[in-house]
């Protein structure tokens, strides 16, 4: 499974856009994704990759998980998937 | 229009199993938030709450009652027993024909749902106890209170999430004020601290893993509580004629809807409820000495609530006190406004302002006097109690000293 494509698909679905119209430098707010949309996208990421995303909606910027842009989210998910693979040996 | 007074109060919550114990905790600024203890808690990421750990239904109810009473009904009945006893009222005759019960709960018998879903889904059993439905229904508590005390007038349950109790008490107030009922039993209850209850809330990612710190810059979410508070609202002349002890007068109520977002609060909706309650009570903003805040400890609520109070009160916002007692008993969701009304009664009757505990860092967006960490002695003559629910539903009550 290509992580980048899957994350783009999840975010595009939340933004009601075609995945090819979503690019890494965009911020969730640029795509019209509000806090509730972000929480739902993170749930989809957890379900898709079977990982736990450290994210508190009270203060998204304080979480370890960087959600500032689509590219940052892809990078963070790649990190979580790599950590999981390492933990499972 | 009749005047409405409170002549009885009762509660069970994480701070104690009576009004006196709850008042002591408010005076001491004591937290009732502890490690949660129930089945499958190890599968949760949120493991703290205002849980009633020493709850023994067998100490209060017989076997036949316990099979019919979900935990939220048990809490309600014990709180109602204290309130009715304190009031000294007897509803068994004609007086009970028009007196009724309006209670708030967001979710009713959550433990009953949870236990029985576990039975059929996890354990694969194909049969559940015959009383599952009458036990879990949201109106079970109101009906059992009515049966216990022979209240045969208007009786129902209000479910408006975190504003349920304030809506319930507001309606009870209006019924007594209009002459529709001579007295009403009112308040609310919640018992959502079980695996399914907390698991659902975890999904929203608005819960704190360590503490409820309302208005503090480092707040990181809400902490749930459980319990009930129940009051007797009575027509004032009737209460005076029989020489009843009056705890406070209920003078105003207003409710508004944001009609904008299912979870994010609106400053305008909250402000309109606050100014509406003042108008209904015939109070000037300058007469309000204390506000029991909704103060959930989430980023969104606390800054929106402070902005709403600042707008509604103008310069007086800097002179009044506002605290969130959720820092001590947790957020009782549909029961929260009822437990918080106790802090209003404590302020009016004893001149003690319950503190906002867990306060660590000032937040420029919450720059009001939130009575940090330590209770304060102050004479107040009129108070407000705020509740702002998911769904954008706002309900504010106004009380005055008698």
mmCIF file with all atom_site columns, N, CA, C and O in Angstrom, chain B residues 289-337:
data_model
loop_
_atom_site.group_PDB
_atom_site.id
_atom_site.type_symbol
_atom_site.label_atom_id
_atom_site.label_alt_id
_atom_site.label_comp_id
_atom_site.label_asym_id
_atom_site.label_entity_id
_atom_site.label_seq_id
_atom_site.pdbx_PDB_ins_code
_atom_site.Cartn_x
_atom_site.Cartn_y
_atom_site.Cartn_z
_atom_site.occupancy
_atom_site.B_iso_or_equiv
_atom_site.pdbx_formal_charge
_atom_site.auth_seq_id
_atom_site.auth_comp_id
_atom_site.auth_asym_id
_atom_site.auth_atom_id
_atom_site.pdbx_PDB_model_num
ATOM 1   N N  . UNK B 1 289 ? -22.994 38.752 40.926 1.00 0.00 ? 289 UNK B N  1
ATOM 2   C CA . UNK B 1 289 ? -21.696 38.677 41.611 1.00 0.00 ? 289 UNK B CA 1
ATOM 3   C C  . UNK B 1 289 ? -20.895 37.448 41.231 1.00 0.00 ? 289 UNK B C  1
ATOM 4   O O  . UNK B 1 289 ? -19.667 37.415 41.361 1.00 0.00 ? 289 UNK B O  1
ATOM 5   N N  . UNK B 1 290 ? -21.591 36.409 40.802 1.00 0.00 ? 290 UNK B N  1
ATOM 6   C CA . UNK B 1 290 ? -20.898 35.141 40.511 1.00 0.00 ? 290 UNK B CA 1
ATOM 7   C C  . UNK B 1 290 ? -21.581 34.428 39.358 1.00 0.00 ? 290 UNK B C  1
ATOM 8   O O  . UNK B 1 290 ? -22.818 34.457 39.240 1.00 0.00 ? 290 UNK B O  1
ATOM 9   N N  . UNK B 1 291 ? -20.771 33.790 38.529 1.00 0.00 ? 291 UNK B N  1
ATOM 10  C CA . UNK B 1 291 ? -21.296 32.915 37.471 1.00 0.00 ? 291 UNK B CA 1
ATOM 11  C C  . UNK B 1 291 ? -20.675 31.540 37.650 1.00 0.00 ? 291 UNK B C  1
ATOM 12  O O  . UNK B 1 291 ? -19.441 31.419 37.738 1.00 0.00 ? 291 UNK B O  1
ATOM 13  N N  . UNK B 1 292 ? -21.518 30.506 37.726 1.00 0.00 ? 292 UNK B N  1
ATOM 14  C CA . UNK B 1 292 ? -20.950 29.170 37.622 1.00 0.00 ? 292 UNK B CA 1
ATOM 15  C C  . UNK B 1 292 ? -20.830 28.882 36.138 1.00 0.00 ? 292 UNK B C  1
ATOM 16  O O  . UNK B 1 292 ? -21.819 28.752 35.422 1.00 0.00 ? 292 UNK B O  1
ATOM 17  N N  . UNK B 1 293 ? -19.582 28.799 35.678 1.00 0.00 ? 293 UNK B N  1
ATOM 18  C CA . UNK B 1 293 ? -19.304 28.682 34.251 1.00 0.00 ? 293 UNK B CA 1
ATOM 19  C C  . UNK B 1 293 ? -19.612 27.287 33.738 1.00 0.00 ? 293 UNK B C  1
ATOM 20  O O  . UNK B 1 293 ? -19.611 26.320 34.498 1.00 0.00 ? 293 UNK B O  1
ATOM 21  N N  . UNK B 1 294 ? -19.820 27.200 32.421 1.00 0.00 ? 294 UNK B N  1
ATOM 22  C CA . UNK B 1 294 ? -19.847 25.865 31.821 1.00 0.00 ? 294 UNK B CA 1
ATOM 23  C C  . UNK B 1 294 ? -18.436 25.288 31.926 1.00 0.00 ? 294 UNK B C  1
ATOM 24  O O  . UNK B 1 294 ? -18.266 24.134 32.276 1.00 0.00 ? 294 UNK B O  1
ATOM 25  N N  . UNK B 1 295 ? -17.412 26.094 31.580 1.00 0.00 ? 295 UNK B N  1
ATOM 26  C CA . UNK B 1 295 ? -15.997 25.787 31.885 1.00 0.00 ? 295 UNK B CA 1
ATOM 27  C C  . UNK B 1 295 ? -15.570 24.336 31.757 1.00 0.00 ? 295 UNK B C  1
ATOM 28  O O  . UNK B 1 295 ? -15.167 23.709 32.732 1.00 0.00 ? 295 UNK B O  1
ATOM 29  N N  . UNK B 1 296 ? -15.606 23.789 30.551 1.00 0.00 ? 296 UNK B N  1
ATOM 30  C CA . UNK B 1 296 ? -15.323 22.359 30.383 1.00 0.00 ? 296 UNK B CA 1
ATOM 31  C C  . UNK B 1 296 ? -13.842 22.021 30.440 1.00 0.00 ? 296 UNK B C  1
ATOM 32  O O  . UNK B 1 296 ? -13.479 20.867 30.625 1.00 0.00 ? 296 UNK B O  1
ATOM 33  N N  . UNK B 1 297 ? -12.978 23.030 30.215 1.00 0.00 ? 297 UNK B N  1
ATOM 34  C CA . UNK B 1 297 ? -11.542 22.731 30.133 1.00 0.00 ? 297 UNK B CA 1
ATOM 35  C C  . UNK B 1 297 ? -11.095 22.387 28.717 1.00 0.00 ? 297 UNK B C  1
ATOM 36  O O  . UNK B 1 297 ? -9.962  21.963 28.509 1.00 0.00 ? 297 UNK B O  1
ATOM 37  N N  . UNK B 1 298 ? -11.998 22.561 27.735 1.00 0.00 ? 298 UNK B N  1
ATOM 38  C CA . UNK B 1 298 ? -11.574 22.411 26.343 1.00 0.00 ? 298 UNK B CA 1
ATOM 39  C C  . UNK B 1 298 ? -11.134 23.778 25.840 1.00 0.00 ? 298 UNK B C  1
ATOM 40  O O  . UNK B 1 298 ? -11.557 24.816 26.361 1.00 0.00 ? 298 UNK B O  1
ATOM 41  N N  . UNK B 1 299 ? -10.285 23.754 24.800 1.00 0.00 ? 299 UNK B N  1
ATOM 42  C CA . UNK B 1 299 ? -9.805  25.008 24.222 1.00 0.00 ? 299 UNK B CA 1
ATOM 43  C C  . UNK B 1 299 ? -10.985 25.844 23.745 1.00 0.00 ? 299 UNK B C  1
ATOM 44  O O  . UNK B 1 299 ? -11.089 27.037 24.051 1.00 0.00 ? 299 UNK B O  1
ATOM 45  N N  . UNK B 1 300 ? -11.904 25.195 23.021 1.00 0.00 ? 300 UNK B N  1
ATOM 46  C CA . UNK B 1 300 ? -12.991 25.921 22.369 1.00 0.00 ? 300 UNK B CA 1
ATOM 47  C C  . UNK B 1 300 ? -13.980 26.523 23.367 1.00 0.00 ? 300 UNK B C  1
ATOM 48  O O  . UNK B 1 300 ? -14.296 27.712 23.300 1.00 0.00 ? 300 UNK B O  1
ATOM 49  N N  . UNK B 1 301 ? -14.484 25.720 24.310 1.00 0.00 ? 301 UNK B N  1
ATOM 50  C CA . UNK B 1 301 ? -15.510 26.253 25.223 1.00 0.00 ? 301 UNK B CA 1
ATOM 51  C C  . UNK B 1 301 ? -14.998 27.432 26.027 1.00 0.00 ? 301 UNK B C  1
ATOM 52  O O  . UNK B 1 301 ? -15.658 28.468 26.114 1.00 0.00 ? 301 UNK B O  1
ATOM 53  N N  . UNK B 1 302 ? -13.848 27.263 26.667 1.00 0.00 ? 302 UNK B N  1
ATOM 54  C CA . UNK B 1 302 ? -13.453 28.249 27.669 1.00 0.00 ? 302 UNK B CA 1
ATOM 55  C C  . UNK B 1 302 ? -13.209 29.636 27.084 1.00 0.00 ? 302 UNK B C  1
ATOM 56  O O  . UNK B 1 302 ? -13.606 30.643 27.675 1.00 0.00 ? 302 UNK B O  1
ATOM 57  N N  . UNK B 1 303 ? -12.572 29.680 25.901 1.00 0.00 ? 303 UNK B N  1
ATOM 58  C CA . UNK B 1 303 ? -12.342 31.020 25.340 1.00 0.00 ? 303 UNK B CA 1
ATOM 59  C C  . UNK B 1 303 ? -13.639 31.623 24.810 1.00 0.00 ? 303 UNK B C  1
ATOM 60  O O  . UNK B 1 303 ? -13.872 32.820 24.932 1.00 0.00 ? 303 UNK B O  1
ATOM 61  N N  . UNK B 1 304 ? -14.530 30.774 24.260 1.00 0.00 ? 304 UNK B N  1
ATOM 62  C CA . UNK B 1 304 ? -15.814 31.270 23.753 1.00 0.00 ? 304 UNK B CA 1
ATOM 63  C C  . UNK B 1 304 ? -16.679 31.767 24.907 1.00 0.00 ? 304 UNK B C  1
ATOM 64  O O  . UNK B 1 304 ? -17.314 32.826 24.825 1.00 0.00 ? 304 UNK B O  1
ATOM 65  N N  . UNK B 1 305 ? -16.684 31.025 26.004 1.00 0.00 ? 305 UNK B N  1
ATOM 66  C CA . UNK B 1 305 ? -17.493 31.411 27.163 1.00 0.00 ? 305 UNK B CA 1
ATOM 67  C C  . UNK B 1 305 ? -16.999 32.729 27.755 1.00 0.00 ? 305 UNK B C  1
ATOM 68  O O  . UNK B 1 305 ? -17.802 33.603 28.109 1.00 0.00 ? 305 UNK B O  1
ATOM 69  N N  . UNK B 1 306 ? -15.677 32.880 27.883 1.00 0.00 ? 306 UNK B N  1
ATOM 70  C CA . UNK B 1 306 ? -15.135 34.130 28.437 1.00 0.00 ? 306 UNK B CA 1
ATOM 71  C C  . UNK B 1 306 ? -15.491 35.311 27.540 1.00 0.00 ? 306 UNK B C  1
ATOM 72  O O  . UNK B 1 306 ? -15.837 36.397 28.026 1.00 0.00 ? 306 UNK B O  1
ATOM 73  N N  . UNK B 1 307 ? -15.409 35.116 26.222 1.00 0.00 ? 307 UNK B N  1
ATOM 74  C CA . UNK B 1 307 ? -15.755 36.190 25.293 1.00 0.00 ? 307 UNK B CA 1
ATOM 75  C C  . UNK B 1 307 ? -17.241 36.544 25.414 1.00 0.00 ? 307 UNK B C  1
ATOM 76  O O  . UNK B 1 307 ? -17.624 37.715 25.394 1.00 0.00 ? 307 UNK B O  1
ATOM 77  N N  . UNK B 1 308 ? -18.081 35.518 25.583 1.00 0.00 ? 308 UNK B N  1
ATOM 78  C CA . UNK B 1 308 ? -19.524 35.760 25.707 1.00 0.00 ? 308 UNK B CA 1
ATOM 79  C C  . UNK B 1 308 ? -19.834 36.552 26.975 1.00 0.00 ? 308 UNK B C  1
ATOM 80  O O  . UNK B 1 308 ? -20.644 37.486 26.963 1.00 0.00 ? 308 UNK B O  1
ATOM 81  N N  . UNK B 1 309 ? -19.181 36.191 28.078 1.00 0.00 ? 309 UNK B N  1
ATOM 82  C CA . UNK B 1 309 ? -19.402 36.901 29.350 1.00 0.00 ? 309 UNK B CA 1
ATOM 83  C C  . UNK B 1 309 ? -18.889 38.342 29.239 1.00 0.00 ? 309 UNK B C  1
ATOM 84  O O  . UNK B 1 309 ? -19.543 39.283 29.683 1.00 0.00 ? 309 UNK B O  1
ATOM 85  N N  . UNK B 1 310 ? -17.725 38.504 28.612 1.00 0.00 ? 310 UNK B N  1
ATOM 86  C CA . UNK B 1 310 ? -17.166 39.851 28.455 1.00 0.00 ? 310 UNK B CA 1
ATOM 87  C C  . UNK B 1 310 ? -18.130 40.725 27.648 1.00 0.00 ? 310 UNK B C  1
ATOM 88  O O  . UNK B 1 310 ? -18.365 41.884 27.996 1.00 0.00 ? 310 UNK B O  1
ATOM 89  N N  . UNK B 1 311 ? -18.696 40.175 26.574 1.00 0.00 ? 311 UNK B N  1
ATOM 90  C CA . UNK B 1 311 ? -19.640 40.946 25.758 1.00 0.00 ? 311 UNK B CA 1
ATOM 91  C C  . UNK B 1 311 ? -20.935 41.236 26.507 1.00 0.00 ? 311 UNK B C  1
ATOM 92  O O  . UNK B 1 311 ? -21.466 42.334 26.441 1.00 0.00 ? 311 UNK B O  1
ATOM 93  N N  . UNK B 1 312 ? -21.449 40.223 27.215 1.00 0.00 ? 312 UNK B N  1
ATOM 94  C CA . UNK B 1 312 ? -22.747 40.392 27.879 1.00 0.00 ? 312 UNK B CA 1
ATOM 95  C C  . UNK B 1 312 ? -22.659 41.379 29.042 1.00 0.00 ? 312 UNK B C  1
ATOM 96  O O  . UNK B 1 312 ? -23.621 42.100 29.306 1.00 0.00 ? 312 UNK B O  1
ATOM 97  N N  . UNK B 1 313 ? -21.512 41.402 29.731 1.00 0.00 ? 313 UNK B N  1
ATOM 98  C CA . UNK B 1 313 ? -21.412 42.207 30.951 1.00 0.00 ? 313 UNK B CA 1
ATOM 99  C C  . UNK B 1 313 ? -20.642 43.515 30.779 1.00 0.00 ? 313 UNK B C  1
ATOM 100 O O  . UNK B 1 313 ? -20.655 44.357 31.671 1.00 0.00 ? 313 UNK B O  1
ATOM 101 N N  . UNK B 1 314 ? -19.934 43.680 29.675 1.00 0.00 ? 314 UNK B N  1
ATOM 102 C CA . UNK B 1 314 ? -19.158 44.910 29.497 1.00 0.00 ? 314 UNK B CA 1
ATOM 103 C C  . UNK B 1 314 ? -18.147 45.063 30.615 1.00 0.00 ? 314 UNK B C  1
ATOM 104 O O  . UNK B 1 314 ? -17.542 44.073 31.040 1.00 0.00 ? 314 UNK B O  1
ATOM 105 N N  . UNK B 1 315 ? -17.973 46.298 31.147 1.00 0.00 ? 315 UNK B N  1
ATOM 106 C CA . UNK B 1 315 ? -16.947 46.533 32.185 1.00 0.00 ? 315 UNK B CA 1
ATOM 107 C C  . UNK B 1 315 ? -17.174 45.683 33.450 1.00 0.00 ? 315 UNK B C  1
ATOM 108 O O  . UNK B 1 315 ? -16.220 45.354 34.151 1.00 0.00 ? 315 UNK B O  1
ATOM 109 N N  . UNK B 1 316 ? -18.428 45.314 33.730 1.00 0.00 ? 316 UNK B N  1
ATOM 110 C CA . UNK B 1 316 ? -18.713 44.529 34.940 1.00 0.00 ? 316 UNK B CA 1
ATOM 111 C C  . UNK B 1 316 ? -18.118 43.114 34.875 1.00 0.00 ? 316 UNK B C  1
ATOM 112 O O  . UNK B 1 316 ? -17.929 42.466 35.904 1.00 0.00 ? 316 UNK B O  1
ATOM 113 N N  . UNK B 1 317 ? -17.784 42.641 33.652 1.00 0.00 ? 317 UNK B N  1
ATOM 114 C CA . UNK B 1 317 ? -17.171 41.310 33.514 1.00 0.00 ? 317 UNK B CA 1
ATOM 115 C C  . UNK B 1 317 ? -15.883 41.216 34.325 1.00 0.00 ? 317 UNK B C  1
ATOM 116 O O  . UNK B 1 317 ? -15.527 40.146 34.824 1.00 0.00 ? 317 UNK B O  1
ATOM 117 N N  . UNK B 1 318 ? -15.190 42.357 34.486 1.00 0.00 ? 318 UNK B N  1
ATOM 118 C CA . UNK B 1 318 ? -13.933 42.338 35.238 1.00 0.00 ? 318 UNK B CA 1
ATOM 119 C C  . UNK B 1 318 ? -14.144 42.413 36.743 1.00 0.00 ? 318 UNK B C  1
ATOM 120 O O  . UNK B 1 318 ? -13.203 42.268 37.519 1.00 0.00 ? 318 UNK B O  1
ATOM 121 N N  . UNK B 1 319 ? -15.379 42.651 37.158 1.00 0.00 ? 319 UNK B N  1
ATOM 122 C CA . UNK B 1 319 ? -15.649 42.749 38.600 1.00 0.00 ? 319 UNK B CA 1
ATOM 123 C C  . UNK B 1 319 ? -16.335 41.503 39.153 1.00 0.00 ? 319 UNK B C  1
ATOM 124 O O  . UNK B 1 319 ? -16.266 41.228 40.346 1.00 0.00 ? 319 UNK B O  1
ATOM 125 N N  . UNK B 1 320 ? -16.997 40.731 38.290 1.00 0.00 ? 320 UNK B N  1
ATOM 126 C CA . UNK B 1 320 ? -17.682 39.534 38.818 1.00 0.00 ? 320 UNK B CA 1
ATOM 127 C C  . UNK B 1 320 ? -16.712 38.349 38.887 1.00 0.00 ? 320 UNK B C  1
ATOM 128 O O  . UNK B 1 320 ? -15.629 38.367 38.301 1.00 0.00 ? 320 UNK B O  1
ATOM 129 N N  . UNK B 1 321 ? -17.119 37.322 39.631 1.00 0.00 ? 321 UNK B N  1
ATOM 130 C CA . UNK B 1 321 ? -16.324 36.094 39.733 1.00 0.00 ? 321 UNK B CA 1
ATOM 131 C C  . UNK B 1 321 ? -16.998 35.014 38.901 1.00 0.00 ? 321 UNK B C  1
ATOM 132 O O  . UNK B 1 321 ? -18.225 34.950 38.846 1.00 0.00 ? 321 UNK B O  1
ATOM 133 N N  . UNK B 1 322 ? -16.170 34.180 38.274 1.00 0.00 ? 322 UNK B N  1
ATOM 134 C CA . UNK B 1 322 ? -16.720 33.072 37.499 1.00 0.00 ? 322 UNK B CA 1
ATOM 135 C C  . UNK B 1 322 ? -15.820 31.858 37.711 1.00 0.00 ? 322 UNK B C  1
ATOM 136 O O  . UNK B 1 322 ? -14.613 31.942 37.507 1.00 0.00 ? 322 UNK B O  1
ATOM 137 N N  . UNK B 1 323 ? -16.389 30.748 38.157 1.00 0.00 ? 323 UNK B N  1
ATOM 138 C CA . UNK B 1 323 ? -15.551 29.557 38.351 1.00 0.00 ? 323 UNK B CA 1
ATOM 139 C C  . UNK B 1 323 ? -16.186 28.346 37.693 1.00 0.00 ? 323 UNK B C  1
ATOM 140 O O  . UNK B 1 323 ? -17.388 28.308 37.442 1.00 0.00 ? 323 UNK B O  1
ATOM 141 N N  . UNK B 1 324 ? -15.331 27.363 37.418 1.00 0.00 ? 324 UNK B N  1
ATOM 142 C CA . UNK B 1 324 ? -15.817 26.088 36.892 1.00 0.00 ? 324 UNK B CA 1
ATOM 143 C C  . UNK B 1 324 ? -15.533 24.989 37.900 1.00 0.00 ? 324 UNK B C  1
ATOM 144 O O  . UNK B 1 324 ? -14.385 24.626 38.148 1.00 0.00 ? 324 UNK B O  1
ATOM 145 N N  . UNK B 1 325 ? -16.622 24.466 38.469 1.00 0.00 ? 325 UNK B N  1
ATOM 146 C CA . UNK B 1 325 ? -16.455 23.390 39.453 1.00 0.00 ? 325 UNK B CA 1
ATOM 147 C C  . UNK B 1 325 ? -16.273 22.025 38.780 1.00 0.00 ? 325 UNK B C  1
ATOM 148 O O  . UNK B 1 325 ? -16.025 21.030 39.464 1.00 0.00 ? 325 UNK B O  1
ATOM 149 N N  . UNK B 1 326 ? -16.348 21.999 37.440 1.00 0.00 ? 326 UNK B N  1
ATOM 150 C CA . UNK B 1 326 ? -16.033 20.736 36.732 1.00 0.00 ? 326 UNK B CA 1
ATOM 151 C C  . UNK B 1 326 ? -14.608 20.287 37.027 1.00 0.00 ? 326 UNK B C  1
ATOM 152 O O  . UNK B 1 326 ? -14.296 19.098 36.906 1.00 0.00 ? 326 UNK B O  1
ATOM 153 N N  . UNK B 1 327 ? -13.755 21.244 37.397 1.00 0.00 ? 327 UNK B N  1
ATOM 154 C CA . UNK B 1 327 ? -12.384 20.893 37.773 1.00 0.00 ? 327 UNK B CA 1
ATOM 155 C C  . UNK B 1 327 ? -12.366 19.952 38.974 1.00 0.00 ? 327 UNK B C  1
ATOM 156 O O  . UNK B 1 327 ? -11.395 19.246 39.202 1.00 0.00 ? 327 UNK B O  1
ATOM 157 N N  . UNK B 1 328 ? -13.456 19.920 39.752 1.00 0.00 ? 328 UNK B N  1
ATOM 158 C CA . UNK B 1 328 ? -13.524 19.059 40.943 1.00 0.00 ? 328 UNK B CA 1
ATOM 159 C C  . UNK B 1 328 ? -14.389 17.809 40.731 1.00 0.00 ? 328 UNK B C  1
ATOM 160 O O  . UNK B 1 328 ? -13.968 16.704 41.045 1.00 0.00 ? 328 UNK B O  1
ATOM 161 N N  . UNK B 1 329 ? -15.630 18.014 40.210 1.00 0.00 ? 329 UNK B N  1
ATOM 162 C CA . UNK B 1 329 ? -16.538 16.856 40.070 1.00 0.00 ? 329 UNK B CA 1
ATOM 163 C C  . UNK B 1 329 ? -16.536 16.277 38.663 1.00 0.00 ? 329 UNK B C  1
ATOM 164 O O  . UNK B 1 329 ? -17.197 15.277 38.414 1.00 0.00 ? 329 UNK B O  1
ATOM 165 N N  . UNK B 1 330 ? -15.785 16.888 37.741 1.00 0.00 ? 330 UNK B N  1
ATOM 166 C CA . UNK B 1 330 ? -15.809 16.435 36.358 1.00 0.00 ? 330 UNK B CA 1
ATOM 167 C C  . UNK B 1 330 ? -17.065 16.924 35.658 1.00 0.00 ? 330 UNK B C  1
ATOM 168 O O  . UNK B 1 330 ? -17.915 17.595 36.251 1.00 0.00 ? 330 UNK B O  1
ATOM 169 N N  . UNK B 1 331 ? -17.159 16.588 34.381 1.00 0.00 ? 331 UNK B N  1
ATOM 170 C CA . UNK B 1 331 ? -18.292 17.012 33.567 1.00 0.00 ? 331 UNK B CA 1
ATOM 171 C C  . UNK B 1 331 ? -19.351 15.907 33.607 1.00 0.00 ? 331 UNK B C  1
ATOM 172 O O  . UNK B 1 331 ? -19.160 14.845 33.037 1.00 0.00 ? 331 UNK B O  1
ATOM 173 N N  . UNK B 1 332 ? -20.456 16.208 34.301 1.00 0.00 ? 332 UNK B N  1
ATOM 174 C CA . UNK B 1 332 ? -21.515 15.203 34.423 1.00 0.00 ? 332 UNK B CA 1
ATOM 175 C C  . UNK B 1 332 ? -22.472 15.224 33.228 1.00 0.00 ? 332 UNK B C  1
ATOM 176 O O  . UNK B 1 332 ? -23.610 14.730 33.330 1.00 0.00 ? 332 UNK B O  1
ATOM 177 N N  . UNK B 1 333 ? -22.052 15.800 32.127 1.00 0.00 ? 333 UNK B N  1
ATOM 178 C CA . UNK B 1 333 ? -22.818 15.817 30.872 1.00 0.00 ? 333 UNK B CA 1
ATOM 179 C C  . UNK B 1 333 ? -24.274 16.264 31.149 1.00 0.00 ? 333 UNK B C  1
ATOM 180 O O  . UNK B 1 333 ? -24.471 17.405 31.530 1.00 0.00 ? 333 UNK B O  1
ATOM 181 N N  . UNK B 1 334 ? -25.238 15.383 31.024 1.00 0.00 ? 334 UNK B N  1
ATOM 182 C CA . UNK B 1 334 ? -26.630 15.807 31.218 1.00 0.00 ? 334 UNK B CA 1
ATOM 183 C C  . UNK B 1 334 ? -26.974 16.161 32.653 1.00 0.00 ? 334 UNK B C  1
ATOM 184 O O  . UNK B 1 334 ? -27.977 16.818 32.921 1.00 0.00 ? 334 UNK B O  1
ATOM 185 N N  . UNK B 1 335 ? -26.151 15.751 33.604 1.00 0.00 ? 335 UNK B N  1
ATOM 186 C CA . UNK B 1 335 ? -26.417 16.049 35.016 1.00 0.00 ? 335 UNK B CA 1
ATOM 187 C C  . UNK B 1 335 ? -25.620 17.232 35.533 1.00 0.00 ? 335 UNK B C  1
ATOM 188 O O  . UNK B 1 335 ? -25.747 17.630 36.695 1.00 0.00 ? 335 UNK B O  1
ATOM 189 N N  . UNK B 1 336 ? -24.793 17.809 34.662 1.00 0.00 ? 336 UNK B N  1
ATOM 190 C CA . UNK B 1 336 ? -23.790 18.741 35.184 1.00 0.00 ? 336 UNK B CA 1
ATOM 191 C C  . UNK B 1 336 ? -24.392 20.041 35.724 1.00 0.00 ? 336 UNK B C  1
ATOM 192 O O  . UNK B 1 336 ? -23.979 20.529 36.778 1.00 0.00 ? 336 UNK B O  1
ATOM 193 N N  . UNK B 1 337 ? -25.380 20.599 35.033 1.00 0.00 ? 337 UNK B N  1
ATOM 194 C CA . UNK B 1 337 ? -25.959 21.864 35.494 1.00 0.00 ? 337 UNK B CA 1
ATOM 195 C C  . UNK B 1 337 ? -26.585 21.728 36.875 1.00 0.00 ? 337 UNK B C  1
ATOM 196 O O  . UNK B 1 337 ? -26.580 22.674 37.670 1.00 0.00 ? 337 UNK B O  1
#
